[in-house]
Short mmCIF file of N, CA, C and O in Angstrom, two decimals:
data_model
loop_
_atom_site.label_atom_id
_atom_site.label_comp_id
_atom_site.label_asym_id
_atom_site.label_seq_id
_atom_site.Cartn_x
_atom_site.Cartn_y
_atom_site.Cartn_z
N VAL L 642 3.46 -29.41 4.99
CA VAL L 642 2.26 -30.19 4.75
C VAL L 642 1.86 -30.95 6.02
O VAL L 642 0.70 -30.99 6.38
N LEU L 643 2.85 -31.53 6.68
CA LEU L 643 2.57 -32.28 7.90
C LEU L 643 1.99 -31.36 8.98
O LEU L 643 1.06 -31.75 9.69
N ALA L 644 2.49 -30.14 9.07
CA ALA L 644 2.00 -29.19 10.07
C ALA L 644 0.53 -28.83 9.79
O ALA L 644 -0.27 -28.72 10.71
N VAL L 645 0.19 -28.66 8.52
CA VAL L 645 -1.20 -28.34 8.14
C VAL L 645 -2.11 -29.51 8.49
O VAL L 645 -3.19 -29.33 9.07
N ALA L 646 -1.70 -30.71 8.17
CA ALA L 646 -2.50 -31.90 8.47
C ALA L 646 -2.70 -32.04 9.98
O ALA L 646 -3.80 -32.34 10.45
N ALA L 647 -1.66 -31.78 10.74
CA ALA L 647 -1.77 -31.88 12.20
C ALA L 647 -2.72 -30.81 12.74
O ALA L 647 -3.54 -31.08 13.63
N ALA L 648 -2.64 -29.61 12.19
CA ALA L 648 -3.52 -28.53 12.64
C ALA L 648 -4.98 -28.86 12.33
O ALA L 648 -5.87 -28.60 13.14
N LEU L 649 -5.25 -29.43 11.17
CA LEU L 649 -6.62 -29.77 10.79
C LEU L 649 -7.20 -30.86 11.68
O LEU L 649 -8.39 -30.86 11.98
N THR L 650 -6.38 -31.79 12.10
CA THR L 650 -6.88 -32.88 12.94
C THR L 650 -7.28 -32.39 14.32
O THR L 650 -8.05 -33.04 15.01
N MET L 651 -6.79 -31.23 14.74
CA MET L 651 -7.19 -30.67 16.03
C MET L 651 -8.69 -30.40 16.07
O MET L 651 -9.31 -30.44 17.12
N PHE L 652 -9.28 -30.11 14.90
CA PHE L 652 -10.69 -29.75 14.84
C PHE L 652 -11.57 -30.93 14.44
O PHE L 652 -12.78 -30.81 14.39
N ALA L 653 -10.99 -32.04 14.14
CA ALA L 653 -11.76 -33.22 13.72
C ALA L 653 -12.39 -33.88 14.94
O ALA L 653 -11.78 -33.96 16.00
N VAL L 654 -13.64 -34.32 14.76
CA VAL L 654 -14.34 -35.02 15.84
C VAL L 654 -14.26 -36.51 15.53
O VAL L 654 -14.64 -36.93 14.44
N PRO L 655 -13.77 -37.30 16.46
CA PRO L 655 -13.69 -38.74 16.20
C PRO L 655 -15.07 -39.34 15.90
O PRO L 655 -16.08 -38.88 16.43
N ALA L 656 -15.11 -40.36 15.06
CA ALA L 656 -16.37 -41.01 14.70
C ALA L 656 -17.10 -41.51 15.94
O ALA L 656 -18.32 -41.43 16.03
N SER L 657 -16.37 -42.01 16.93
CA SER L 657 -17.02 -42.51 18.14
C SER L 657 -17.75 -41.40 18.88
O SER L 657 -18.82 -41.60 19.43
N ALA L 658 -17.20 -40.19 18.88
CA ALA L 658 -17.85 -39.06 19.55
C ALA L 658 -19.10 -38.64 18.78
O ALA L 658 -20.11 -38.27 19.37
N GLN L 659 -19.07 -38.73 17.44
CA GLN L 659 -20.23 -38.37 16.64
C GLN L 659 -21.38 -39.33 16.93
O GLN L 659 -22.52 -38.91 17.04
N GLU L 660 -21.08 -40.60 17.07
CA GLU L 660 -22.12 -41.59 17.34
C GLU L 660 -22.77 -41.37 18.70
O GLU L 660 -23.96 -41.57 18.87
N ASP L 661 -22.01 -40.91 19.67
CA ASP L 661 -22.54 -40.71 21.02
C ASP L 661 -23.48 -39.52 21.11
O ASP L 661 -24.27 -39.42 22.03
N GLU L 662 -23.41 -38.61 20.17
CA GLU L 662 -24.20 -37.38 20.24
C GLU L 662 -25.59 -37.53 19.65
O GLU L 662 -26.38 -36.59 19.68
N GLY L 663 -25.96 -38.64 19.09
CA GLY L 663 -27.28 -38.82 18.50
C GLY L 663 -27.31 -38.32 17.06
O GLY L 663 -26.27 -38.11 16.45
N PRO L 664 -28.51 -38.11 16.53
CA PRO L 664 -28.62 -37.72 15.12
C PRO L 664 -28.01 -36.35 14.87
O PRO L 664 -28.05 -35.48 15.74
N ILE L 665 -27.45 -36.18 13.69
CA ILE L 665 -26.85 -34.91 13.31
C ILE L 665 -27.96 -33.99 12.83
O ILE L 665 -28.77 -34.36 11.98
N THR L 666 -28.03 -32.78 13.39
CA THR L 666 -29.02 -31.79 12.98
C THR L 666 -28.32 -30.45 12.79
O THR L 666 -27.17 -30.29 13.19
N GLN L 667 -29.05 -29.49 12.23
CA GLN L 667 -28.51 -28.15 12.08
C GLN L 667 -28.69 -27.35 13.36
O GLN L 667 -28.16 -26.28 13.50
N GLY L 668 -29.49 -27.87 14.29
CA GLY L 668 -29.76 -27.18 15.54
C GLY L 668 -31.18 -26.63 15.56
O GLY L 668 -31.78 -26.39 14.52
N GLU L 669 -31.68 -26.45 16.75
CA GLU L 669 -33.06 -25.97 16.90
C GLU L 669 -33.24 -24.55 16.39
O GLU L 669 -34.35 -24.14 16.09
N ASP L 670 -32.17 -23.78 16.30
CA ASP L 670 -32.28 -22.40 15.84
C ASP L 670 -32.15 -22.26 14.32
O ASP L 670 -32.15 -21.16 13.79
N ALA L 671 -32.05 -23.38 13.60
CA ALA L 671 -31.89 -23.33 12.14
C ALA L 671 -33.21 -22.93 11.49
O ALA L 671 -34.27 -23.47 11.79
N LYS L 672 -33.14 -21.95 10.60
CA LYS L 672 -34.28 -21.50 9.79
C LYS L 672 -33.94 -21.84 8.34
O LYS L 672 -32.92 -21.40 7.82
N TYR L 673 -34.79 -22.62 7.71
CA TYR L 673 -34.52 -23.08 6.35
C TYR L 673 -35.12 -22.13 5.33
O TYR L 673 -36.19 -21.56 5.54
N VAL L 674 -34.42 -21.98 4.21
CA VAL L 674 -34.85 -21.08 3.15
C VAL L 674 -34.67 -21.75 1.78
O VAL L 674 -33.84 -22.65 1.61
N ARG L 675 -35.46 -21.28 0.85
CA ARG L 675 -35.34 -21.66 -0.56
C ARG L 675 -34.83 -20.42 -1.28
O ARG L 675 -35.42 -19.35 -1.17
N VAL L 676 -33.72 -20.55 -1.97
CA VAL L 676 -33.13 -19.44 -2.71
C VAL L 676 -33.32 -19.72 -4.20
O VAL L 676 -32.84 -20.74 -4.70
N VAL L 677 -34.05 -18.83 -4.87
CA VAL L 677 -34.34 -19.02 -6.29
C VAL L 677 -33.53 -17.99 -7.09
O VAL L 677 -33.70 -16.79 -6.91
N HIS L 678 -32.66 -18.49 -7.95
CA HIS L 678 -31.85 -17.66 -8.84
C HIS L 678 -32.58 -17.61 -10.18
O HIS L 678 -32.98 -18.66 -10.69
N ILE L 679 -32.73 -16.42 -10.75
CA ILE L 679 -33.49 -16.27 -11.99
C ILE L 679 -32.68 -15.48 -13.01
O ILE L 679 -32.11 -14.43 -12.70
N LYS L 680 -32.68 -16.00 -14.23
CA LYS L 680 -32.12 -15.28 -15.38
C LYS L 680 -33.27 -15.10 -16.38
O LYS L 680 -33.92 -16.07 -16.77
N TYR L 681 -33.53 -13.84 -16.77
CA TYR L 681 -34.60 -13.56 -17.71
C TYR L 681 -34.08 -13.54 -19.14
O TYR L 681 -32.89 -13.29 -19.37
N LYS L 682 -34.97 -13.80 -20.06
CA LYS L 682 -34.61 -13.72 -21.48
C LYS L 682 -34.30 -12.27 -21.82
O LYS L 682 -34.84 -11.35 -21.19
N PRO L 683 -33.44 -12.05 -22.82
CA PRO L 683 -33.10 -10.68 -23.21
C PRO L 683 -34.37 -9.87 -23.51
O PRO L 683 -35.28 -10.34 -24.20
N GLY L 684 -34.45 -8.68 -22.93
CA GLY L 684 -35.57 -7.79 -23.15
C GLY L 684 -36.83 -8.11 -22.36
O GLY L 684 -37.84 -7.42 -22.48
N LYS L 685 -36.79 -9.12 -21.51
CA LYS L 685 -37.99 -9.55 -20.76
C LYS L 685 -37.94 -9.18 -19.28
O LYS L 685 -38.96 -9.30 -18.60
N ARG L 686 -36.80 -8.74 -18.79
CA ARG L 686 -36.66 -8.49 -17.35
C ARG L 686 -37.61 -7.41 -16.85
O ARG L 686 -38.26 -7.58 -15.82
N GLU L 687 -37.71 -6.31 -17.56
CA GLU L 687 -38.56 -5.21 -17.11
C GLU L 687 -40.03 -5.64 -17.00
O GLU L 687 -40.69 -5.34 -16.01
N ARG L 688 -40.52 -6.37 -17.99
CA ARG L 688 -41.91 -6.85 -17.93
C ARG L 688 -42.09 -7.85 -16.80
O ARG L 688 -43.11 -7.83 -16.09
N ALA L 689 -41.12 -8.71 -16.57
CA ALA L 689 -41.20 -9.68 -15.48
C ALA L 689 -41.29 -8.96 -14.14
O ALA L 689 -42.11 -9.32 -13.29
N MET L 690 -40.47 -7.93 -13.95
CA MET L 690 -40.51 -7.16 -12.70
C MET L 690 -41.86 -6.45 -12.53
O MET L 690 -42.38 -6.35 -11.42
N GLU L 691 -42.42 -5.98 -13.63
CA GLU L 691 -43.73 -5.33 -13.60
C GLU L 691 -44.82 -6.33 -13.19
O GLU L 691 -45.69 -6.02 -12.37
N ILE L 692 -44.76 -7.53 -13.75
CA ILE L 692 -45.74 -8.57 -13.38
C ILE L 692 -45.62 -8.89 -11.89
O ILE L 692 -46.63 -8.99 -11.19
N ILE L 693 -44.40 -8.99 -11.40
CA ILE L 693 -44.20 -9.29 -9.98
C ILE L 693 -44.78 -8.18 -9.11
O ILE L 693 -45.57 -8.43 -8.20
N SER L 694 -44.40 -6.93 -9.39
CA SER L 694 -44.82 -5.83 -8.50
C SER L 694 -46.29 -5.46 -8.67
O SER L 694 -46.96 -5.17 -7.69
N GLU L 695 -46.79 -5.49 -9.89
CA GLU L 695 -48.17 -5.04 -10.13
C GLU L 695 -49.22 -6.14 -9.99
O GLU L 695 -50.40 -5.84 -9.83
N HIS L 696 -48.81 -7.38 -10.05
CA HIS L 696 -49.78 -8.47 -10.02
C HIS L 696 -49.49 -9.47 -8.89
O HIS L 696 -50.35 -9.72 -8.05
N PHE L 697 -48.30 -10.06 -8.91
CA PHE L 697 -47.99 -11.11 -7.95
C PHE L 697 -47.94 -10.60 -6.51
O PHE L 697 -48.48 -11.23 -5.60
N MET L 698 -47.31 -9.46 -6.28
CA MET L 698 -47.22 -8.93 -4.92
C MET L 698 -48.60 -8.49 -4.41
O MET L 698 -48.90 -8.65 -3.23
N LYS L 699 -49.42 -7.97 -5.30
CA LYS L 699 -50.78 -7.59 -4.90
C LYS L 699 -51.59 -8.83 -4.54
O LYS L 699 -52.38 -8.81 -3.59
N ALA L 700 -51.42 -9.91 -5.26
CA ALA L 700 -52.11 -11.16 -4.93
C ALA L 700 -51.60 -11.71 -3.60
O ALA L 700 -52.38 -12.23 -2.80
N THR L 701 -50.32 -11.55 -3.34
CA THR L 701 -49.75 -11.99 -2.06
C THR L 701 -50.40 -11.23 -0.92
O THR L 701 -50.80 -11.83 0.09
N GLU L 702 -50.53 -9.94 -1.07
CA GLU L 702 -51.16 -9.12 -0.05
C GLU L 702 -52.64 -9.49 0.13
O GLU L 702 -53.11 -9.65 1.26
N ALA L 703 -53.34 -9.66 -0.96
CA ALA L 703 -54.77 -10.00 -0.90
C ALA L 703 -54.98 -11.38 -0.26
O ALA L 703 -55.94 -11.58 0.48
N ALA L 704 -54.08 -12.31 -0.52
CA ALA L 704 -54.20 -13.67 0.02
C ALA L 704 -53.77 -13.74 1.48
O ALA L 704 -54.10 -14.69 2.18
N GLY L 705 -53.03 -12.74 1.94
CA GLY L 705 -52.51 -12.76 3.30
C GLY L 705 -51.39 -13.76 3.48
O GLY L 705 -51.16 -14.27 4.57
N THR L 706 -50.68 -14.03 2.40
CA THR L 706 -49.57 -14.98 2.45
C THR L 706 -48.24 -14.22 2.51
O THR L 706 -48.19 -13.02 2.25
N SER L 707 -47.19 -14.92 2.84
CA SER L 707 -45.87 -14.30 2.96
C SER L 707 -45.20 -14.21 1.60
O SER L 707 -45.21 -15.17 0.84
N GLY L 708 -44.61 -13.06 1.34
CA GLY L 708 -43.78 -12.91 0.16
C GLY L 708 -42.38 -13.39 0.50
O GLY L 708 -42.14 -13.96 1.57
N PRO L 709 -41.45 -13.15 -0.38
CA PRO L 709 -40.07 -13.57 -0.09
C PRO L 709 -39.50 -12.76 1.07
O PRO L 709 -39.91 -11.64 1.33
N LEU L 710 -38.54 -13.37 1.77
CA LEU L 710 -37.82 -12.65 2.83
C LEU L 710 -37.05 -11.49 2.22
O LEU L 710 -36.84 -10.46 2.86
N GLY L 711 -36.62 -11.66 1.00
CA GLY L 711 -35.88 -10.62 0.29
C GLY L 711 -35.69 -10.97 -1.15
O GLY L 711 -35.72 -12.14 -1.54
N VAL L 712 -35.55 -9.93 -1.97
CA VAL L 712 -35.25 -10.08 -3.39
C VAL L 712 -34.03 -9.22 -3.68
O VAL L 712 -33.97 -8.07 -3.26
N ILE L 713 -33.08 -9.81 -4.38
CA ILE L 713 -31.85 -9.08 -4.73
C ILE L 713 -31.76 -9.00 -6.23
O ILE L 713 -31.85 -10.02 -6.93
N HIS L 714 -31.63 -7.78 -6.75
CA HIS L 714 -31.43 -7.56 -8.18
C HIS L 714 -29.92 -7.47 -8.39
O HIS L 714 -29.27 -6.58 -7.84
N LEU L 715 -29.39 -8.39 -9.15
CA LEU L 715 -27.94 -8.52 -9.27
C LEU L 715 -27.38 -7.69 -10.42
O LEU L 715 -27.99 -7.61 -11.50
N GLN L 716 -26.23 -7.07 -10.19
CA GLN L 716 -25.53 -6.30 -11.22
C GLN L 716 -24.40 -7.10 -11.87
O GLN L 716 -23.89 -6.70 -12.90
N SER L 717 -24.01 -8.20 -11.26
CA SER L 717 -22.93 -9.00 -11.83
C SER L 717 -23.30 -10.47 -11.75
O SER L 717 -24.24 -10.85 -11.05
N GLY L 718 -22.55 -11.27 -12.46
CA GLY L 718 -22.80 -12.70 -12.46
C GLY L 718 -23.81 -13.09 -13.53
O GLY L 718 -24.29 -12.27 -14.29
N GLU L 719 -24.14 -14.38 -13.55
CA GLU L 719 -25.01 -14.88 -14.61
C GLU L 719 -26.50 -14.70 -14.33
O GLU L 719 -27.32 -14.82 -15.22
N TRP L 720 -26.87 -14.41 -13.08
CA TRP L 720 -28.29 -14.31 -12.70
C TRP L 720 -28.73 -12.85 -12.67
O TRP L 720 -27.96 -11.96 -12.36
N ASP L 721 -30.02 -12.62 -12.98
CA ASP L 721 -30.59 -11.27 -12.90
C ASP L 721 -31.09 -10.94 -11.51
O ASP L 721 -31.03 -9.79 -11.08
N SER L 722 -31.62 -11.93 -10.83
CA SER L 722 -32.13 -11.69 -9.48
C SER L 722 -32.17 -12.99 -8.70
O SER L 722 -32.05 -14.08 -9.28
N LEU L 723 -32.34 -12.84 -7.40
CA LEU L 723 -32.59 -14.02 -6.58
C LEU L 723 -33.58 -13.62 -5.50
O LEU L 723 -33.63 -12.49 -5.05
N ALA L 724 -34.41 -14.58 -5.14
CA ALA L 724 -35.42 -14.38 -4.10
C ALA L 724 -35.20 -15.44 -3.03
O ALA L 724 -34.89 -16.59 -3.34
N VAL L 725 -35.34 -15.02 -1.79
CA VAL L 725 -35.15 -15.93 -0.67
C VAL L 725 -36.51 -16.12 0.01
O VAL L 725 -37.12 -15.15 0.47
N TRP L 726 -36.99 -17.36 0.02
CA TRP L 726 -38.29 -17.70 0.60
C TRP L 726 -38.08 -18.53 1.86
O TRP L 726 -37.29 -19.46 1.87
N SER L 727 -38.81 -18.21 2.90
CA SER L 727 -38.75 -18.97 4.14
C SER L 727 -39.47 -20.31 3.97
O SER L 727 -40.54 -20.37 3.37
N LEU L 728 -38.87 -21.35 4.48
CA LEU L 728 -39.53 -22.66 4.58
C LEU L 728 -40.01 -22.76 6.02
O LEU L 728 -39.32 -23.27 6.89
N GLU L 729 -41.21 -22.24 6.27
CA GLU L 729 -41.75 -22.13 7.63
C GLU L 729 -41.81 -23.48 8.34
O GLU L 729 -41.61 -23.56 9.54
N GLY L 730 -42.09 -24.53 7.58
CA GLY L 730 -42.18 -25.86 8.17
C GLY L 730 -40.87 -26.62 8.12
O GLY L 730 -40.84 -27.84 8.28
N GLY L 731 -39.78 -25.91 7.85
CA GLY L 731 -38.48 -26.55 7.72
C GLY L 731 -38.40 -27.36 6.44
O GLY L 731 -39.12 -27.09 5.47
N LEU L 732 -37.55 -28.34 6.42
CA LEU L 732 -37.35 -29.16 5.22
C LEU L 732 -38.60 -29.94 4.82
O LEU L 732 -38.76 -30.31 3.66
N ALA L 733 -39.53 -30.14 5.77
CA ALA L 733 -40.78 -30.84 5.45
C ALA L 733 -41.60 -30.08 4.41
O ALA L 733 -42.39 -30.67 3.68
N ASP L 734 -41.40 -28.76 4.30
CA ASP L 734 -42.11 -27.97 3.28
C ASP L 734 -41.80 -28.46 1.87
O ASP L 734 -42.59 -28.26 0.96
N LEU L 735 -40.64 -29.07 1.70
CA LEU L 735 -40.24 -29.53 0.37
C LEU L 735 -41.02 -30.77 -0.08
O LEU L 735 -40.96 -31.14 -1.25
N GLU L 736 -41.75 -31.38 0.82
CA GLU L 736 -42.51 -32.58 0.49
C GLU L 736 -43.81 -32.26 -0.25
O GLU L 736 -44.44 -33.16 -0.80
N TRP L 737 -44.22 -31.00 -0.25
CA TRP L 737 -45.50 -30.62 -0.83
C TRP L 737 -45.34 -30.11 -2.25
O TRP L 737 -44.46 -29.30 -2.53
N TYR L 738 -46.22 -30.57 -3.12
CA TYR L 738 -46.25 -30.04 -4.49
C TYR L 738 -46.84 -28.63 -4.46
O TYR L 738 -46.33 -27.72 -5.09
N ARG L 739 -47.94 -28.46 -3.71
CA ARG L 739 -48.56 -27.15 -3.49
C ARG L 739 -48.86 -27.02 -2.01
O ARG L 739 -49.39 -27.95 -1.40
N THR L 740 -48.55 -25.88 -1.46
CA THR L 740 -48.85 -25.64 -0.05
C THR L 740 -50.19 -24.92 0.08
O THR L 740 -50.73 -24.42 -0.92
N GLU L 741 -50.67 -24.83 1.29
CA GLU L 741 -51.90 -24.09 1.55
C GLU L 741 -51.75 -22.64 1.10
O GLU L 741 -52.67 -22.06 0.52
N ASP L 742 -50.58 -22.05 1.37
CA ASP L 742 -50.34 -20.67 0.93
C ASP L 742 -50.33 -20.56 -0.60
O ASP L 742 -50.81 -19.56 -1.14
N ASN L 743 -49.78 -21.55 -1.30
CA ASN L 743 -49.80 -21.53 -2.77
C ASN L 743 -51.23 -21.51 -3.28
O ASN L 743 -51.56 -20.77 -4.23
N ILE L 744 -52.09 -22.30 -2.66
CA ILE L 744 -53.49 -22.39 -3.08
C ILE L 744 -54.21 -21.06 -2.81
O ILE L 744 -54.94 -20.55 -3.67
N LYS L 745 -53.98 -20.47 -1.63
CA LYS L 745 -54.57 -19.16 -1.31
C LYS L 745 -54.09 -18.09 -2.29
O LYS L 745 -54.86 -17.25 -2.74
N TRP L 746 -52.79 -18.11 -2.57
CA TRP L 746 -52.21 -17.10 -3.47
C TRP L 746 -52.81 -17.22 -4.86
O TRP L 746 -53.19 -16.22 -5.47
N TRP L 747 -52.92 -18.45 -5.36
CA TRP L 747 -53.48 -18.64 -6.70
C TRP L 747 -54.94 -18.18 -6.75
O TRP L 747 -55.34 -17.52 -7.70
N ALA L 748 -55.70 -18.48 -5.73
CA ALA L 748 -57.10 -18.05 -5.68
C ALA L 748 -57.19 -16.52 -5.70
O ALA L 748 -58.06 -15.95 -6.38
N ALA L 749 -56.31 -15.84 -4.96
CA ALA L 749 -56.29 -14.38 -4.95
C ALA L 749 -55.90 -13.83 -6.32
O ALA L 749 -56.48 -12.84 -6.80
N LEU L 750 -54.94 -14.47 -6.98
CA LEU L 750 -54.53 -14.02 -8.32
C LEU L 750 -55.67 -14.21 -9.32
O LEU L 750 -55.94 -13.32 -10.13
N VAL L 751 -56.36 -15.34 -9.24
CA VAL L 751 -57.49 -15.60 -10.14
C VAL L 751 -58.57 -14.54 -9.95
O VAL L 751 -59.08 -13.98 -10.92
N GLU L 752 -58.88 -14.24 -8.70
CA GLU L 752 -59.91 -13.22 -8.43
C GLU L 752 -59.45 -11.85 -8.92
O GLU L 752 -60.20 -11.12 -9.57
N GLN L 753 -58.22 -11.50 -8.63
CA GLN L 753 -57.66 -10.20 -9.02
C GLN L 753 -57.64 -10.01 -10.53
O GLN L 753 -57.93 -8.93 -11.04
N GLU L 754 -57.30 -11.07 -11.26
CA GLU L 754 -57.15 -10.97 -12.71
C GLU L 754 -58.46 -11.20 -13.47
O GLU L 754 -58.49 -11.08 -14.68
N GLY L 755 -59.51 -11.56 -12.74
CA GLY L 755 -60.81 -11.71 -13.38
C GLY L 755 -61.11 -13.10 -13.89
O GLY L 755 -61.97 -13.27 -14.76
N GLY L 756 -60.41 -14.09 -13.40
CA GLY L 756 -60.70 -15.47 -13.78
C GLY L 756 -59.47 -16.31 -13.99
O GLY L 756 -58.34 -15.81 -14.10
N GLU L 757 -59.71 -17.61 -14.03
CA GLU L 757 -58.65 -18.60 -14.18
C GLU L 757 -57.86 -18.41 -15.48
O GLU L 757 -56.64 -18.50 -15.50
N GLU L 758 -58.57 -18.13 -16.56
CA GLU L 758 -57.90 -17.98 -17.87
C GLU L 758 -56.93 -16.80 -17.87
O GLU L 758 -55.80 -16.92 -18.33
N ALA L 759 -57.37 -15.67 -17.32
CA ALA L 759 -56.51 -14.48 -17.28
C ALA L 759 -55.31 -14.70 -16.35
O ALA L 759 -54.19 -14.29 -16.68
N ALA L 760 -55.56 -15.33 -15.21
CA ALA L 760 -54.46 -15.61 -14.28
C ALA L 760 -53.45 -16.57 -14.90
O ALA L 760 -52.24 -16.38 -14.79
N SER L 761 -53.94 -17.58 -15.59
CA SER L 761 -53.05 -18.54 -16.26
C SER L 761 -52.26 -17.87 -17.36
O SER L 761 -51.07 -18.17 -17.55
N ALA L 762 -52.88 -16.95 -18.10
CA ALA L 762 -52.17 -16.23 -19.17
C ALA L 762 -51.06 -15.37 -18.58
O ALA L 762 -49.95 -15.32 -19.12
N LEU L 763 -51.35 -14.68 -17.46
CA LEU L 763 -50.34 -13.85 -16.82
C LEU L 763 -49.19 -14.71 -16.29
O LEU L 763 -48.02 -14.38 -16.47
N TRP L 764 -49.53 -15.84 -15.65
CA TRP L 764 -48.51 -16.76 -15.16
C TRP L 764 -47.65 -17.27 -16.32
O TRP L 764 -46.43 -17.34 -16.21
N GLY L 765 -48.30 -17.60 -17.42
CA GLY L 765 -47.58 -18.08 -18.60
C GLY L 765 -46.65 -17.02 -19.17
O GLY L 765 -45.52 -17.32 -19.58
N GLU L 766 -47.11 -15.77 -19.18
CA GLU L 766 -46.27 -14.68 -19.67
C GLU L 766 -45.03 -14.52 -18.79
O GLU L 766 -43.92 -14.33 -19.29
N TYR L 767 -45.22 -14.61 -17.47
CA TYR L 767 -44.08 -14.51 -16.57
C TYR L 767 -43.12 -15.68 -16.78
O TYR L 767 -41.91 -15.48 -16.89
N GLN L 768 -43.63 -16.88 -16.84
CA GLN L 768 -42.79 -18.06 -17.04
C GLN L 768 -42.03 -17.98 -18.37
O GLN L 768 -40.88 -18.38 -18.45
N ASP L 769 -42.68 -17.44 -19.38
CA ASP L 769 -42.04 -17.28 -20.69
C ASP L 769 -40.88 -16.28 -20.66
O ASP L 769 -39.99 -16.34 -21.49
N ALA L 770 -40.91 -15.36 -19.70
CA ALA L 770 -39.83 -14.37 -19.58
C ALA L 770 -38.57 -14.97 -18.97
O ALA L 770 -37.49 -14.40 -19.08
N ILE L 771 -38.69 -16.12 -18.34
CA ILE L 771 -37.56 -16.74 -17.65
C ILE L 771 -36.74 -17.58 -18.63
O ILE L 771 -37.27 -18.47 -19.28
N ASP L 772 -35.45 -17.28 -18.70
CA ASP L 772 -34.54 -18.06 -19.52
C ASP L 772 -34.05 -19.28 -18.76
O ASP L 772 -33.97 -20.38 -19.29
N GLU L 773 -33.75 -19.06 -17.46
CA GLU L 773 -33.21 -20.14 -16.64
C GLU L 773 -33.47 -19.82 -15.17
O GLU L 773 -33.48 -18.65 -14.77
N ALA L 774 -33.70 -20.85 -14.38
CA ALA L 774 -33.87 -20.67 -12.94
C ALA L 774 -33.24 -21.85 -12.23
O ALA L 774 -33.19 -22.96 -12.77
N GLU L 775 -32.76 -21.59 -11.03
CA GLU L 775 -32.14 -22.63 -10.22
C GLU L 775 -32.57 -22.40 -8.77
O GLU L 775 -32.63 -21.26 -8.31
N THR L 776 -32.87 -23.47 -8.08
CA THR L 776 -33.28 -23.38 -6.69
C THR L 776 -32.28 -24.10 -5.80
O THR L 776 -31.88 -25.21 -6.10
N ASP L 777 -31.89 -23.42 -4.73
CA ASP L 777 -31.01 -24.00 -3.72
C ASP L 777 -31.73 -23.93 -2.38
O ASP L 777 -32.56 -23.05 -2.15
N ILE L 778 -31.41 -24.86 -1.52
CA ILE L 778 -31.96 -24.90 -0.17
C ILE L 778 -30.82 -24.67 0.81
O ILE L 778 -29.73 -25.22 0.64
N GLY L 779 -31.06 -23.87 1.81
CA GLY L 779 -30.04 -23.60 2.81
C GLY L 779 -30.67 -23.26 4.14
O GLY L 779 -31.89 -23.37 4.31
N HIS L 780 -29.85 -22.84 5.06
CA HIS L 780 -30.36 -22.44 6.37
C HIS L 780 -29.46 -21.37 6.96
O HIS L 780 -28.34 -21.15 6.51
N TYR L 781 -30.01 -20.70 7.94
CA TYR L 781 -29.22 -19.77 8.76
C TYR L 781 -29.63 -20.02 10.20
O TYR L 781 -30.64 -20.67 10.46
N HIS L 782 -28.85 -19.51 11.11
CA HIS L 782 -29.14 -19.70 12.53
C HIS L 782 -29.71 -18.41 13.09
O HIS L 782 -29.06 -17.37 13.05
N ALA L 783 -30.95 -18.49 13.56
CA ALA L 783 -31.66 -17.33 14.07
C ALA L 783 -31.22 -17.02 15.49
O ALA L 783 -30.93 -17.93 16.28
N SER L 784 -31.24 -15.75 15.80
CA SER L 784 -30.98 -15.36 17.19
C SER L 784 -32.25 -15.59 18.00
O SER L 784 -33.32 -15.82 17.44
N GLU L 785 -32.15 -15.52 19.30
CA GLU L 785 -33.30 -15.78 20.16
C GLU L 785 -34.41 -14.77 19.93
O GLU L 785 -35.58 -15.08 20.09
N ASP L 786 -34.07 -13.50 19.55
CA ASP L 786 -35.13 -12.52 19.34
C ASP L 786 -35.63 -12.50 17.90
O ASP L 786 -36.44 -11.67 17.56
N ASP L 787 -35.17 -13.39 17.06
CA ASP L 787 -35.62 -13.44 15.66
C ASP L 787 -36.99 -14.12 15.59
O ASP L 787 -37.11 -15.31 15.82
N ASP L 788 -38.01 -13.36 15.28
CA ASP L 788 -39.37 -13.89 15.20
C ASP L 788 -39.66 -14.51 13.85
O ASP L 788 -40.71 -15.09 13.66
N GLU L 789 -38.78 -14.37 12.87
CA GLU L 789 -39.06 -14.87 11.53
C GLU L 789 -38.80 -16.33 11.40
O GLU L 789 -37.99 -16.95 11.90
#
């Protein structure tokens, strides 16, 4: 036990050294993301995926907004899928209830679906398919040639 404790202290940074380095950050190369885990109600997953691919993704394209960096359909665990969204403005993006892209996307969906009522009904149908969702925030470190 003593050997393990001694080994761990080799990597510890003294508090005085932390204070000398200024504010703690993730680094200038940190790219922040929102990870949304989704579990659909039994029998609703297929329709939810159809709404995403046939309606939501088309509205994303029409609005000229960014879709998720990636979507993973899970075969194990409690979640059915997860989507990873870029926080282009970093953690400051979390301060907004609706972003400019959200507003553009909604306008494109309204136009595509033939009006506010139809778009709201489609959104409601999708939301009704969700049993549970959880959002996590994280980051990764981009390489110098990473334009994303």
